[in-house]
CSV table of C-alpha atoms and ligand atoms in Angstrom, one decimal:
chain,number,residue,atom,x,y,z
I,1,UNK,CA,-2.2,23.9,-11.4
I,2,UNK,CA,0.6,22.0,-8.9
I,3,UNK,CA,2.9,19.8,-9.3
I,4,UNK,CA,2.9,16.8,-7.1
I,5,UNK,CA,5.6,14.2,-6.8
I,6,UNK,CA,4.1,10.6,-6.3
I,7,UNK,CA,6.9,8.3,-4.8
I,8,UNK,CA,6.2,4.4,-5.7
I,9,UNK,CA,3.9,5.8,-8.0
I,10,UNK,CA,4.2,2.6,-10.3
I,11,UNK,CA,3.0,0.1,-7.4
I,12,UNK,CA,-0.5,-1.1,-6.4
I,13,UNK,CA,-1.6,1.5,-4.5
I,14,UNK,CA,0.5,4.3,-6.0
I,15,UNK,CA,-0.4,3.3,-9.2
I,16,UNK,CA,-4.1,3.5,-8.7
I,17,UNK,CA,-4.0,6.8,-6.7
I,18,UNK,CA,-1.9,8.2,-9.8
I,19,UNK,CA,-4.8,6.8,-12.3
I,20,UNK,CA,-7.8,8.3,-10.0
I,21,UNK,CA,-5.4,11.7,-9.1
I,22,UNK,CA,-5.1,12.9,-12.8
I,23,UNK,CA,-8.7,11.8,-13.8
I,24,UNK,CA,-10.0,14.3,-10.4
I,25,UNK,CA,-7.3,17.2,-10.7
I,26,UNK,CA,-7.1,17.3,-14.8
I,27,UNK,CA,-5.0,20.8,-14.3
I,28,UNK,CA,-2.2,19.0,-12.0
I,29,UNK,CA,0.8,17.5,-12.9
I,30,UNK,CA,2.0,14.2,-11.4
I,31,UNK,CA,5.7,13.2,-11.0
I,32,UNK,CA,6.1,9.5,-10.4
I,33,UNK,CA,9.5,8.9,-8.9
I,34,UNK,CA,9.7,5.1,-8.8
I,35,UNK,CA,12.7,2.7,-8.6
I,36,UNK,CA,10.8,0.0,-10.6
I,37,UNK,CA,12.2,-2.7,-7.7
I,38,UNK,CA,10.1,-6.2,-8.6
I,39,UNK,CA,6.8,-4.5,-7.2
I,40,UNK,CA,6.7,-1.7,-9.5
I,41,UNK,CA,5.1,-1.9,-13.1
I,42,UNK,CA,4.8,0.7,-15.2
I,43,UNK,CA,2.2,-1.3,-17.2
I,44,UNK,CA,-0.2,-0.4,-14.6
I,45,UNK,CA,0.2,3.0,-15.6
I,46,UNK,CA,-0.6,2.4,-19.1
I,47,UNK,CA,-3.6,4.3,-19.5
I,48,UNK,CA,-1.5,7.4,-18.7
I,49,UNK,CA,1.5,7.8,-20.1
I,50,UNK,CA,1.0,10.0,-22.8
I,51,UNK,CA,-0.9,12.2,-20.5
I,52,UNK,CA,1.4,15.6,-20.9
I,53,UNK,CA,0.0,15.9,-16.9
I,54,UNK,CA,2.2,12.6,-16.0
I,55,UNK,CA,5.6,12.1,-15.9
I,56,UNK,CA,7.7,9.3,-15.1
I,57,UNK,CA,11.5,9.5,-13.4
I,58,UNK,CA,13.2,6.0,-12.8
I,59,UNK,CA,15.3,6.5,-9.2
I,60,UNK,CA,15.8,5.3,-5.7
I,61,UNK,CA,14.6,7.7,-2.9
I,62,UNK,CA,17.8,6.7,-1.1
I,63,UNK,CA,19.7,8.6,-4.2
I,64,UNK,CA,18.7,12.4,-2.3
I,65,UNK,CA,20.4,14.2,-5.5
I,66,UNK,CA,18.2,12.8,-7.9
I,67,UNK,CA,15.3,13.2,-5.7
I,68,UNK,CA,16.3,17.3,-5.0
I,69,UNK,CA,17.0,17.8,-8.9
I,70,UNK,CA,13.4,16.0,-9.8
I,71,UNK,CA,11.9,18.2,-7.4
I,72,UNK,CA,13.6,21.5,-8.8
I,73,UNK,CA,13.3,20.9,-12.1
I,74,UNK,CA,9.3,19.8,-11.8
I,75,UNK,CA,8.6,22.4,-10.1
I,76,UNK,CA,6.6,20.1,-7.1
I,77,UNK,CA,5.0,21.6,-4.1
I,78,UNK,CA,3.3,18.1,-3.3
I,79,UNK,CA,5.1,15.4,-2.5
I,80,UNK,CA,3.1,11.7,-1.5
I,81,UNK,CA,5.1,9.5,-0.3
I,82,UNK,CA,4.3,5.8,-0.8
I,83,UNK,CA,7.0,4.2,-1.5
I,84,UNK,CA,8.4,1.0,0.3
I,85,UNK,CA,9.2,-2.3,0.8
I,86,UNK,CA,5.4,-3.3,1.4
I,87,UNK,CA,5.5,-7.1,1.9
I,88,UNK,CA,5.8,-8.9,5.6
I,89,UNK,CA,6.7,-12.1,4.8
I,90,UNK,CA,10.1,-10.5,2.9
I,91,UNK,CA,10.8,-8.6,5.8
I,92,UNK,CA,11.4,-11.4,7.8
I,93,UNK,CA,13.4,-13.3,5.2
I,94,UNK,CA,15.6,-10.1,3.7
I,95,UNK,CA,14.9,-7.2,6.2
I,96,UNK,CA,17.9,-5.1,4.5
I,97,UNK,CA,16.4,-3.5,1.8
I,98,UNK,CA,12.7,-2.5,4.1
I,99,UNK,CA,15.5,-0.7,6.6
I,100,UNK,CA,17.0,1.0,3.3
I,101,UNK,CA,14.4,2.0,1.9
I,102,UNK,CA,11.6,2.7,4.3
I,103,UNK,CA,13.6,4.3,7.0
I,104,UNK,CA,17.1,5.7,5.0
I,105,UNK,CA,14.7,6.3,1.9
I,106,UNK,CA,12.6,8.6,3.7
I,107,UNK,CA,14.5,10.7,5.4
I,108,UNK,CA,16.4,11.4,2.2
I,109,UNK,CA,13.1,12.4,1.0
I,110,UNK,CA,12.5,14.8,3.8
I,111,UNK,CA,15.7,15.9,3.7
I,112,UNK,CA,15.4,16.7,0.1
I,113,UNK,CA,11.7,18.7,1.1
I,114,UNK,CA,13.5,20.7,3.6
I,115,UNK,CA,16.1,22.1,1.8
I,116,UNK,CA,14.0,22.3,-1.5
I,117,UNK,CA,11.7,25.3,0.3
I,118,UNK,CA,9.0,25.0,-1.7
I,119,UNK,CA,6.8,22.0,-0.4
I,120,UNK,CA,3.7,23.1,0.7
I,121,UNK,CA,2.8,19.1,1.8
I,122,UNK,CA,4.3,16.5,2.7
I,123,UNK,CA,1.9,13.0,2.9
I,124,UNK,CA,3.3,9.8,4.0
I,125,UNK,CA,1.7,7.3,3.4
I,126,UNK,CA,1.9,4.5,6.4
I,127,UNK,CA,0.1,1.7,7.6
I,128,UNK,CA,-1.8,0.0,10.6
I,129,UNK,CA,0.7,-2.2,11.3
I,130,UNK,CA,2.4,0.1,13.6
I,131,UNK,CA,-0.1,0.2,16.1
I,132,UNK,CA,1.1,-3.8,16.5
I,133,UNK,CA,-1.5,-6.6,17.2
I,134,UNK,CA,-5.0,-6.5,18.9
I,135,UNK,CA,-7.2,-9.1,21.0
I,136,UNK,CA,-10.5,-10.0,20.1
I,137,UNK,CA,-11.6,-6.1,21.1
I,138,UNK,CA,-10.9,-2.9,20.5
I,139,UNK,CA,-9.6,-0.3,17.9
I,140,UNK,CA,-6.5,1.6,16.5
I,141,UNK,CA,-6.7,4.9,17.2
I,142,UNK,CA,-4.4,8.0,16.3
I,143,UNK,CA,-3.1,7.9,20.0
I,144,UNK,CA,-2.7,3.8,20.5
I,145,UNK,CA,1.2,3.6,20.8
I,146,UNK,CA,3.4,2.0,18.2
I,147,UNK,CA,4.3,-2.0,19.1
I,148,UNK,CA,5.5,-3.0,15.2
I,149,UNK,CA,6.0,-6.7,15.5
I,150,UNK,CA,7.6,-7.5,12.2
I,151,UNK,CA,10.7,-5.7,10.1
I,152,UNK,CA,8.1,-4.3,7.8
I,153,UNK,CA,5.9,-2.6,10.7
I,154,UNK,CA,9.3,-1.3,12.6
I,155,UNK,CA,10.5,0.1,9.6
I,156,UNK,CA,7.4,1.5,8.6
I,157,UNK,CA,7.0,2.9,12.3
I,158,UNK,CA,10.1,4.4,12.4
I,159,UNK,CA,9.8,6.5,9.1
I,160,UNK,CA,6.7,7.7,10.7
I,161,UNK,CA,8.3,9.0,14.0
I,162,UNK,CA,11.1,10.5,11.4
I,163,UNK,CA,8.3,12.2,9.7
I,164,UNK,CA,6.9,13.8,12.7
I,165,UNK,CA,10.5,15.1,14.0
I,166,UNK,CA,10.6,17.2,11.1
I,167,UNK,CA,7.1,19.1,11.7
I,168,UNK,CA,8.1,19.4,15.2
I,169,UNK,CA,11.8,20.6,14.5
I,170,UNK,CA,11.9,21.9,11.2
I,171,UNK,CA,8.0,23.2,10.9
I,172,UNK,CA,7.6,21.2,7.6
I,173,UNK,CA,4.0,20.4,6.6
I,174,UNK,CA,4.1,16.8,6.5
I,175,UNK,CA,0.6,14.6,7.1
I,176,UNK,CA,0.9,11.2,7.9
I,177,UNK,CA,-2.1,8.3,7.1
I,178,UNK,CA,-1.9,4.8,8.6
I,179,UNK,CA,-4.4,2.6,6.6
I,180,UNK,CA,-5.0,-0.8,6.9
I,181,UNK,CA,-5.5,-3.6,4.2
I,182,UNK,CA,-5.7,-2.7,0.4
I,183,UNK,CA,-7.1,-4.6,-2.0
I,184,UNK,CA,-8.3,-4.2,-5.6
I,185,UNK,CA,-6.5,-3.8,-9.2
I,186,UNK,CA,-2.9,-4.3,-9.7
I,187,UNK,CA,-2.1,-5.7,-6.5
I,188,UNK,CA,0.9,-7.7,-6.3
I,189,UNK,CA,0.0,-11.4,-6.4
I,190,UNK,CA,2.3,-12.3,-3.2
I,191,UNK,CA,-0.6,-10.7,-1.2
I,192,UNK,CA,-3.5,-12.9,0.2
I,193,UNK,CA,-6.5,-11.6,-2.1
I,194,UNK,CA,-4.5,-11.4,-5.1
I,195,UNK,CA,-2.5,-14.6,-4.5
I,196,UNK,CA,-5.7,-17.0,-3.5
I,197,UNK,CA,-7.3,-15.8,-6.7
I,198,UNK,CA,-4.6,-16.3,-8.9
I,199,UNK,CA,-3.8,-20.1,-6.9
I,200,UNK,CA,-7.3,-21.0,-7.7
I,201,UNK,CA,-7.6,-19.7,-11.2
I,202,UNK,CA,-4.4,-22.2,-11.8
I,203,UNK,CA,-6.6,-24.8,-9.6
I,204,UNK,CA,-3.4,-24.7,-7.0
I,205,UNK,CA,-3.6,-24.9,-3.1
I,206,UNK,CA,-4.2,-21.7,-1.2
I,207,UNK,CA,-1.9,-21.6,1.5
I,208,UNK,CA,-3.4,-19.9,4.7
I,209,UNK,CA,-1.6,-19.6,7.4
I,210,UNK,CA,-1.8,-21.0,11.1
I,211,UNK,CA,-5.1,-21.2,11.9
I,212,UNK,CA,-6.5,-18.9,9.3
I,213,UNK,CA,-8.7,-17.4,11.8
I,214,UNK,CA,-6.0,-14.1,11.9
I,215,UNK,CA,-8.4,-10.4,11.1
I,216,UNK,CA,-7.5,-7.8,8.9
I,217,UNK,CA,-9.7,-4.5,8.3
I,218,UNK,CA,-10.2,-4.8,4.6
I,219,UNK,CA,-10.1,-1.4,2.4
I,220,UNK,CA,-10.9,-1.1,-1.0
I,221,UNK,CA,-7.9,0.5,-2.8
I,222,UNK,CA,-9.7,3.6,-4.4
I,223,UNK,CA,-11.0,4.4,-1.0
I,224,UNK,CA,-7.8,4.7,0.3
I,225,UNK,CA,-6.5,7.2,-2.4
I,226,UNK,CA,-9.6,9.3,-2.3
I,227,UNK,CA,-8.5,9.3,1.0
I,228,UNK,CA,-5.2,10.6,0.9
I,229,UNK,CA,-6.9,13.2,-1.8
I,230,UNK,CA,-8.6,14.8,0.9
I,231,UNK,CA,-5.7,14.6,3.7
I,232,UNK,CA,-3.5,16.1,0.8
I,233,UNK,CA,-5.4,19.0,0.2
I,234,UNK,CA,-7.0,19.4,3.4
I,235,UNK,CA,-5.4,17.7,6.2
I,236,UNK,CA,-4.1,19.5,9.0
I,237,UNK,CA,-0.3,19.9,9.1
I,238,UNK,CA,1.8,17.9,11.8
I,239,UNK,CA,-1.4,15.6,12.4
I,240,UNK,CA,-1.9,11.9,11.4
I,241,UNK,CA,-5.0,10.0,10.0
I,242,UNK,CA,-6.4,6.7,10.6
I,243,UNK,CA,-7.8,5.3,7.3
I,244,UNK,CA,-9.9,1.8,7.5
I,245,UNK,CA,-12.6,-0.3,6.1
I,246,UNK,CA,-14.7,-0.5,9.0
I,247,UNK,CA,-14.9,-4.3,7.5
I,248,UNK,CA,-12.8,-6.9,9.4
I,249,UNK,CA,-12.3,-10.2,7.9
I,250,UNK,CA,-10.9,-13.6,9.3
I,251,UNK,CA,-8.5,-14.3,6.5
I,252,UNK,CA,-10.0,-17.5,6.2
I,253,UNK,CA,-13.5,-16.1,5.5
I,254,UNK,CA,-11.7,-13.8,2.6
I,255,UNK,CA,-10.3,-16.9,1.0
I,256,UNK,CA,-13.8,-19.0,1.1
I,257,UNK,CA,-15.8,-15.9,-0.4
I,258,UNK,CA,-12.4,-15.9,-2.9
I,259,UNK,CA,-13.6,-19.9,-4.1
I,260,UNK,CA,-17.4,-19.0,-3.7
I,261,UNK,CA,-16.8,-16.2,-6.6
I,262,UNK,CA,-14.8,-18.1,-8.8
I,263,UNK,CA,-17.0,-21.3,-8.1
I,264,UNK,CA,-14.0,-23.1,-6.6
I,265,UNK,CA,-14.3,-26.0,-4.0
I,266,UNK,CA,-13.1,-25.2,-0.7
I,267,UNK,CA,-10.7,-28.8,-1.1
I,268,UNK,CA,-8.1,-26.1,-2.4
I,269,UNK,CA,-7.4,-24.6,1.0
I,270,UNK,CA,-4.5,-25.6,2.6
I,271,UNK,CA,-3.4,-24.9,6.4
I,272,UNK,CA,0.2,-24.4,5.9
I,273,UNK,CA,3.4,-23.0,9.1
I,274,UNK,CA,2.0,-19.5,10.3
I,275,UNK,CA,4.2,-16.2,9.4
I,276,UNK,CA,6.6,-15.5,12.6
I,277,UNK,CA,5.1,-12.9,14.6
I,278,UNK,CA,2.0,-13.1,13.0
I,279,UNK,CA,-0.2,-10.4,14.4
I,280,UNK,CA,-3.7,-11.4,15.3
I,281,UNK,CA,-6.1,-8.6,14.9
I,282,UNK,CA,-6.0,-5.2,13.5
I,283,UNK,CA,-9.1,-2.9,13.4
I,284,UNK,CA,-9.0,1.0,13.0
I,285,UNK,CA,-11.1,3.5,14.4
I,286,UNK,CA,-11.5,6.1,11.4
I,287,UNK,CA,-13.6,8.7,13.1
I,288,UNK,CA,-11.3,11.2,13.0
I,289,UNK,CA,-10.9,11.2,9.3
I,290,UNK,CA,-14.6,10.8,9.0
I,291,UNK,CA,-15.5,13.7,11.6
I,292,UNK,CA,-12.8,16.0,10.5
I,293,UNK,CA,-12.6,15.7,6.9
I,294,UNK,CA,-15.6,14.6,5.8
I,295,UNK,CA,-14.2,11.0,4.2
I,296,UNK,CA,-15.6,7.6,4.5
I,297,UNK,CA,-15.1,4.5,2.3
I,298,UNK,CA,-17.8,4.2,-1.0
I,299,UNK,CA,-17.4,0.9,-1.4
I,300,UNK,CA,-19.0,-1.7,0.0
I,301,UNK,CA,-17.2,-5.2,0.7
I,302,UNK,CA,-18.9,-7.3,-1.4
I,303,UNK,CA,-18.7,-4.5,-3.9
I,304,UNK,CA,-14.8,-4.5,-4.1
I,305,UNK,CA,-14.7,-8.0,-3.6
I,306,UNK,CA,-16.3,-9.2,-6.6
I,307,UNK,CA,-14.7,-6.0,-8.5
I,308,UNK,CA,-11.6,-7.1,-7.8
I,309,UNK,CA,-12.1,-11.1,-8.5
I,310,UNK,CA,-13.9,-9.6,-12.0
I,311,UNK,CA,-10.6,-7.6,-12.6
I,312,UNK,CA,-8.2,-10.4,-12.4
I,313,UNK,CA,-10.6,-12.5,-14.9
I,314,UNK,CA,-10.0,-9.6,-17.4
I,315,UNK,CA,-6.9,-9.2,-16.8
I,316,UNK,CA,-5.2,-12.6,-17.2
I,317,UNK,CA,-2.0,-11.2,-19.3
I,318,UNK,CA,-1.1,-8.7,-16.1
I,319,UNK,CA,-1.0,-11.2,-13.6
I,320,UNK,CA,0.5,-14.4,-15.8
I,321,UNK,CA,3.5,-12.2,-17.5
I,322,UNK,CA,4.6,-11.3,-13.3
I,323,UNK,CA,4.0,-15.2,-12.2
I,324,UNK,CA,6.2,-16.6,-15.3
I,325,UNK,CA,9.2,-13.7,-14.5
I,326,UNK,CA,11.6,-12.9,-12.4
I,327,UNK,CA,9.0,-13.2,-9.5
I,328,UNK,CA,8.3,-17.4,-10.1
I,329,UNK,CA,11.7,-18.2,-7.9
I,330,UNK,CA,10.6,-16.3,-5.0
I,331,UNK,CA,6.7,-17.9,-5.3
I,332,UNK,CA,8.1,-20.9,-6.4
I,333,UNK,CA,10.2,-21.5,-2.9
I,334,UNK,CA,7.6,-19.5,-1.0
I,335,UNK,CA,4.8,-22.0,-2.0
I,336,UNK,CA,5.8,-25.4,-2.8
I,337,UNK,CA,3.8,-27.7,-3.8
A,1,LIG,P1,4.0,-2.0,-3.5
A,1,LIG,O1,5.0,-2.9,-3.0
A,1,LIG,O2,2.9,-2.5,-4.4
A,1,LIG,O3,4.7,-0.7,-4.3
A,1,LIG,C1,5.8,-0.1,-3.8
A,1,LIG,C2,6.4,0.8,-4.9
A,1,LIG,O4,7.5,1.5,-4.4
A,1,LIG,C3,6.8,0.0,-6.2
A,1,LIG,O5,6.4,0.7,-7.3
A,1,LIG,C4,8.4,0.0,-6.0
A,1,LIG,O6,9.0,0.0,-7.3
A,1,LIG,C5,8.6,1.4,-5.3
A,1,LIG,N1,9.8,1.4,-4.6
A,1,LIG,C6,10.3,0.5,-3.7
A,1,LIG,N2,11.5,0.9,-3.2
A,1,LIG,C7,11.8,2.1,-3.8
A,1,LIG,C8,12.9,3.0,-3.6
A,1,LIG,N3,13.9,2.7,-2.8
A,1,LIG,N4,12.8,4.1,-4.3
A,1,LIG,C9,11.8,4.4,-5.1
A,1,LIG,N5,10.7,3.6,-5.3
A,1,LIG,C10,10.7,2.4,-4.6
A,1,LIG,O7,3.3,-1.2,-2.2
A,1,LIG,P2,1.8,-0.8,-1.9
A,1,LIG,O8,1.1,-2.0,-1.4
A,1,LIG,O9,1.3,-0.1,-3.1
A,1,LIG,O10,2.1,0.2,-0.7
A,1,LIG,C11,2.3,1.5,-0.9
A,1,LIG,C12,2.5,2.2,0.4
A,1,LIG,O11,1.4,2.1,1.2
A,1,LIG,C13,3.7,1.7,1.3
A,1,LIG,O12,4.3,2.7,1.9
A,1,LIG,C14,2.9,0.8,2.3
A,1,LIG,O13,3.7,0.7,3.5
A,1,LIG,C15,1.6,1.6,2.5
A,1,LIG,N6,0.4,0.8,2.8
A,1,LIG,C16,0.1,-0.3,2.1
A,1,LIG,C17,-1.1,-1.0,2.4
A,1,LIG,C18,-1.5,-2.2,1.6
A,1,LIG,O14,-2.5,-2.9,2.1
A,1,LIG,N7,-0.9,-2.5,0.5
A,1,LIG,C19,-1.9,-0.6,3.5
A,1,LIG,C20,-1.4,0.6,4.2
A,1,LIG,C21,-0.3,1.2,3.9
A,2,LIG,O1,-2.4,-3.7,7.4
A,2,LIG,C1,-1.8,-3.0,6.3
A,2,LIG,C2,-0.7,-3.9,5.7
A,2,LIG,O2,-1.4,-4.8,4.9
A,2,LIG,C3,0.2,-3.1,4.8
A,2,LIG,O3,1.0,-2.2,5.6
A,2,LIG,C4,1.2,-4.1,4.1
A,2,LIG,O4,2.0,-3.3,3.2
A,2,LIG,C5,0.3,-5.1,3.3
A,2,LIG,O5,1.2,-6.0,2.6
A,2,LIG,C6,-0.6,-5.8,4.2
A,2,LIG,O6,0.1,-6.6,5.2
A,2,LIG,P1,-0.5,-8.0,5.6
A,2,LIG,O7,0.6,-8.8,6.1
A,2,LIG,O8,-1.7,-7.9,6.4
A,2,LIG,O9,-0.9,-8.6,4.1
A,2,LIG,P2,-0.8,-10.0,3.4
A,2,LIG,O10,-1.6,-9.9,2.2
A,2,LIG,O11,0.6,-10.4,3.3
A,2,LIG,O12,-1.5,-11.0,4.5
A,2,LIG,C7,-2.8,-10.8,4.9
A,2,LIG,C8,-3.2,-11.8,5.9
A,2,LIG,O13,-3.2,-13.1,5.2
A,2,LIG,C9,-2.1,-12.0,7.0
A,2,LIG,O14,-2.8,-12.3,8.2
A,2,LIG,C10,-1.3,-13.2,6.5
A,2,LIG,C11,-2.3,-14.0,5.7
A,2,LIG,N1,-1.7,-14.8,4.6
A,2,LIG,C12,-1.0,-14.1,3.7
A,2,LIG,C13,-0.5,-14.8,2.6
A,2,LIG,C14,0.3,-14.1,1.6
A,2,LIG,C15,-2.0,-16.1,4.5
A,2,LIG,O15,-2.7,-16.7,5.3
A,2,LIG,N2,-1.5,-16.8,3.4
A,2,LIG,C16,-0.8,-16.2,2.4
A,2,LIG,O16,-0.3,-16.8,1.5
């Protein structure tokens, strides 16, 4: 019967965590506290919201007032914390609003959990990225130190080490989760998967970047949130969590199995100016997860894959009404063609 408070509930992966959450704890409430910035969409959260277990609040987790009074007056003794500026490429062009929000946004959070006295768990939910890049060996652990590379990854990284001060200095029970790439439903089409499906659906180039040859451990998204289900409810306090596929990918191999599912020719692909800082290799070592709490992914690859490529089939209207709003200027100067 808790309450939990969901930050950046209405993006991709706090949307499906929300949908998965209610349908596995039917006697919790969720709170999602989302700014609705151009990666929130409540219409992801359709299939919930006349749930009486779900509500919705509309504010910024910089705004610590609103953030205290939502807590108060909901009752929460859970807060997960996902939300963020989530995209690399906008960190290097605009890195303001990732220093705003991901590092200023969460400390008002925590501040608003200290004072608040009745959070019983804190999860924040972070990313591989910290750890930096990797050569062609080798594995994050919980213990590799952090080298962020990119605005993203440094903001990212220090909200982690901001979380961590306050178990060591104020005892709060915070838990902290560095996964590495999502993909499935409702993701965001600036991101590779969603992006080369939606490119080749239109019969447009898919650009990769530098070489294409770049590895990402890929994660299917409802892994992650069962995931952070289990770290939630029983995760150690003050510790952190490595959560990965086990499946690394050259992003170049993603895009070709991208074409082969949607019978595309490879003559789409197009080798365009790597991202700045472009980190090679990222691979996570998810035994502790797996020893200590008992998780490890469901899905296969090719599972998720062709889940995820059916999804945007049959789901045409979610994708087209974000490509033909506010987001076509940014795409549009992004991926000329
Ligand atoms: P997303 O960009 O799809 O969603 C972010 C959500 O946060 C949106 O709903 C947005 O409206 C909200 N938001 C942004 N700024 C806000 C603010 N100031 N106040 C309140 N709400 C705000 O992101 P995502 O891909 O779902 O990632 C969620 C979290 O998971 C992030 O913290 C990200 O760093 C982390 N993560 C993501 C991945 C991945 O592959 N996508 C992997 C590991 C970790
Ligand atoms: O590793 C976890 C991280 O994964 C999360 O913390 C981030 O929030 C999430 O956005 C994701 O970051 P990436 O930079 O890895 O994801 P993205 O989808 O932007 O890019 C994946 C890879 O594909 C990366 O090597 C860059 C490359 N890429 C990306 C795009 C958008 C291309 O080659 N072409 C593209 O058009």
């Amino acid at each position: 019967m808790a309450t939990i408070m969901v930050t950046g509930g209405a993006g991709f992966i706090g949307s499906n965590f929300i949908l998965r959450y209610l349908g596995e704890h039917p006697d919790d409430t969720v709170v999602n506290y989302d700014a609705l910035t151009y990666a929130g969409n409540l219409e992801n959260l359709a299939a919930v919201k006349d749930d009486p277990h779900y509500r919705f609040v509309k504010g910024d987790i910089c705004d610590g007032q609103l953030v205290s009074r939502t807590l108060a007056e909901n009752d929460v003794s859970m807060i997960v914390h996902f939300a963020a500026e989530s995209h690399v490429d906008r960190s290097i062009t605009g890195p303001d609003a990732f220093i705003k929000t991901n590092i200023e946004g969460t400390f008002r959070l925590l501040e608003a959990a200290r004072a608040n006295k009745k959070i019983e768990r804190f999860l924040h939910v972070s990313t591989d990225e910290v750890y930096g890049s990797l050569g062609a060996t080798g594995y994050f652990t919980e213990e590799t130190p952090f080298a962020p590379n990119s605005p993203y990854s440094a903001s990212k990284a220090s909200s982690d080490m901001l979380v961590r001060s306050y178990f060591h200095t104020y005892h709060m029970p915070v838990l902290t989760t560095n996964c590495s790439n999502n993909y499935g439903p409702y993701h965001f089409p600036e991101k590779l998967i969603p992006l080369m499906i939606i490119n080749a659906l239109s019969n447009k180039k898919l650009p990769v970047y530098g070489d294409g040859k770049n590895v990402r451990d890929w994660l299917y998204v409802r892994d992650h949130c069962t995931a952070i289900d289990i770290v939630l409810h029983k995760g150690t306090p003050g510790e952190t969590y490595n959560i990965g596929g086990n499946n690394e990918k050259m992003n170049i191999d993603i895009v070709k199995t991208v074409l082969k599912l949607l019978g595309k020719s490879e003559d789409l692909i197009e080798y365009v100016k790597d991202r700045p800082g472009h980190d090679r290799r990222y691979a996570i070592d998810a035994s502790k997860i797996q020893r200590t709490l008992g998780w490890s992914p469901a899905y296969t690859f090719e599972r998720g894959i062709k889940e995820t490529v059916d999804w945007y089939l049959a789901n045409r209207a979610w994708w087209e009404k974000i490509i033909s709003g506010d987001y076509r200027r940014y795409y549009e100067t992004q991926y000329k063609q």
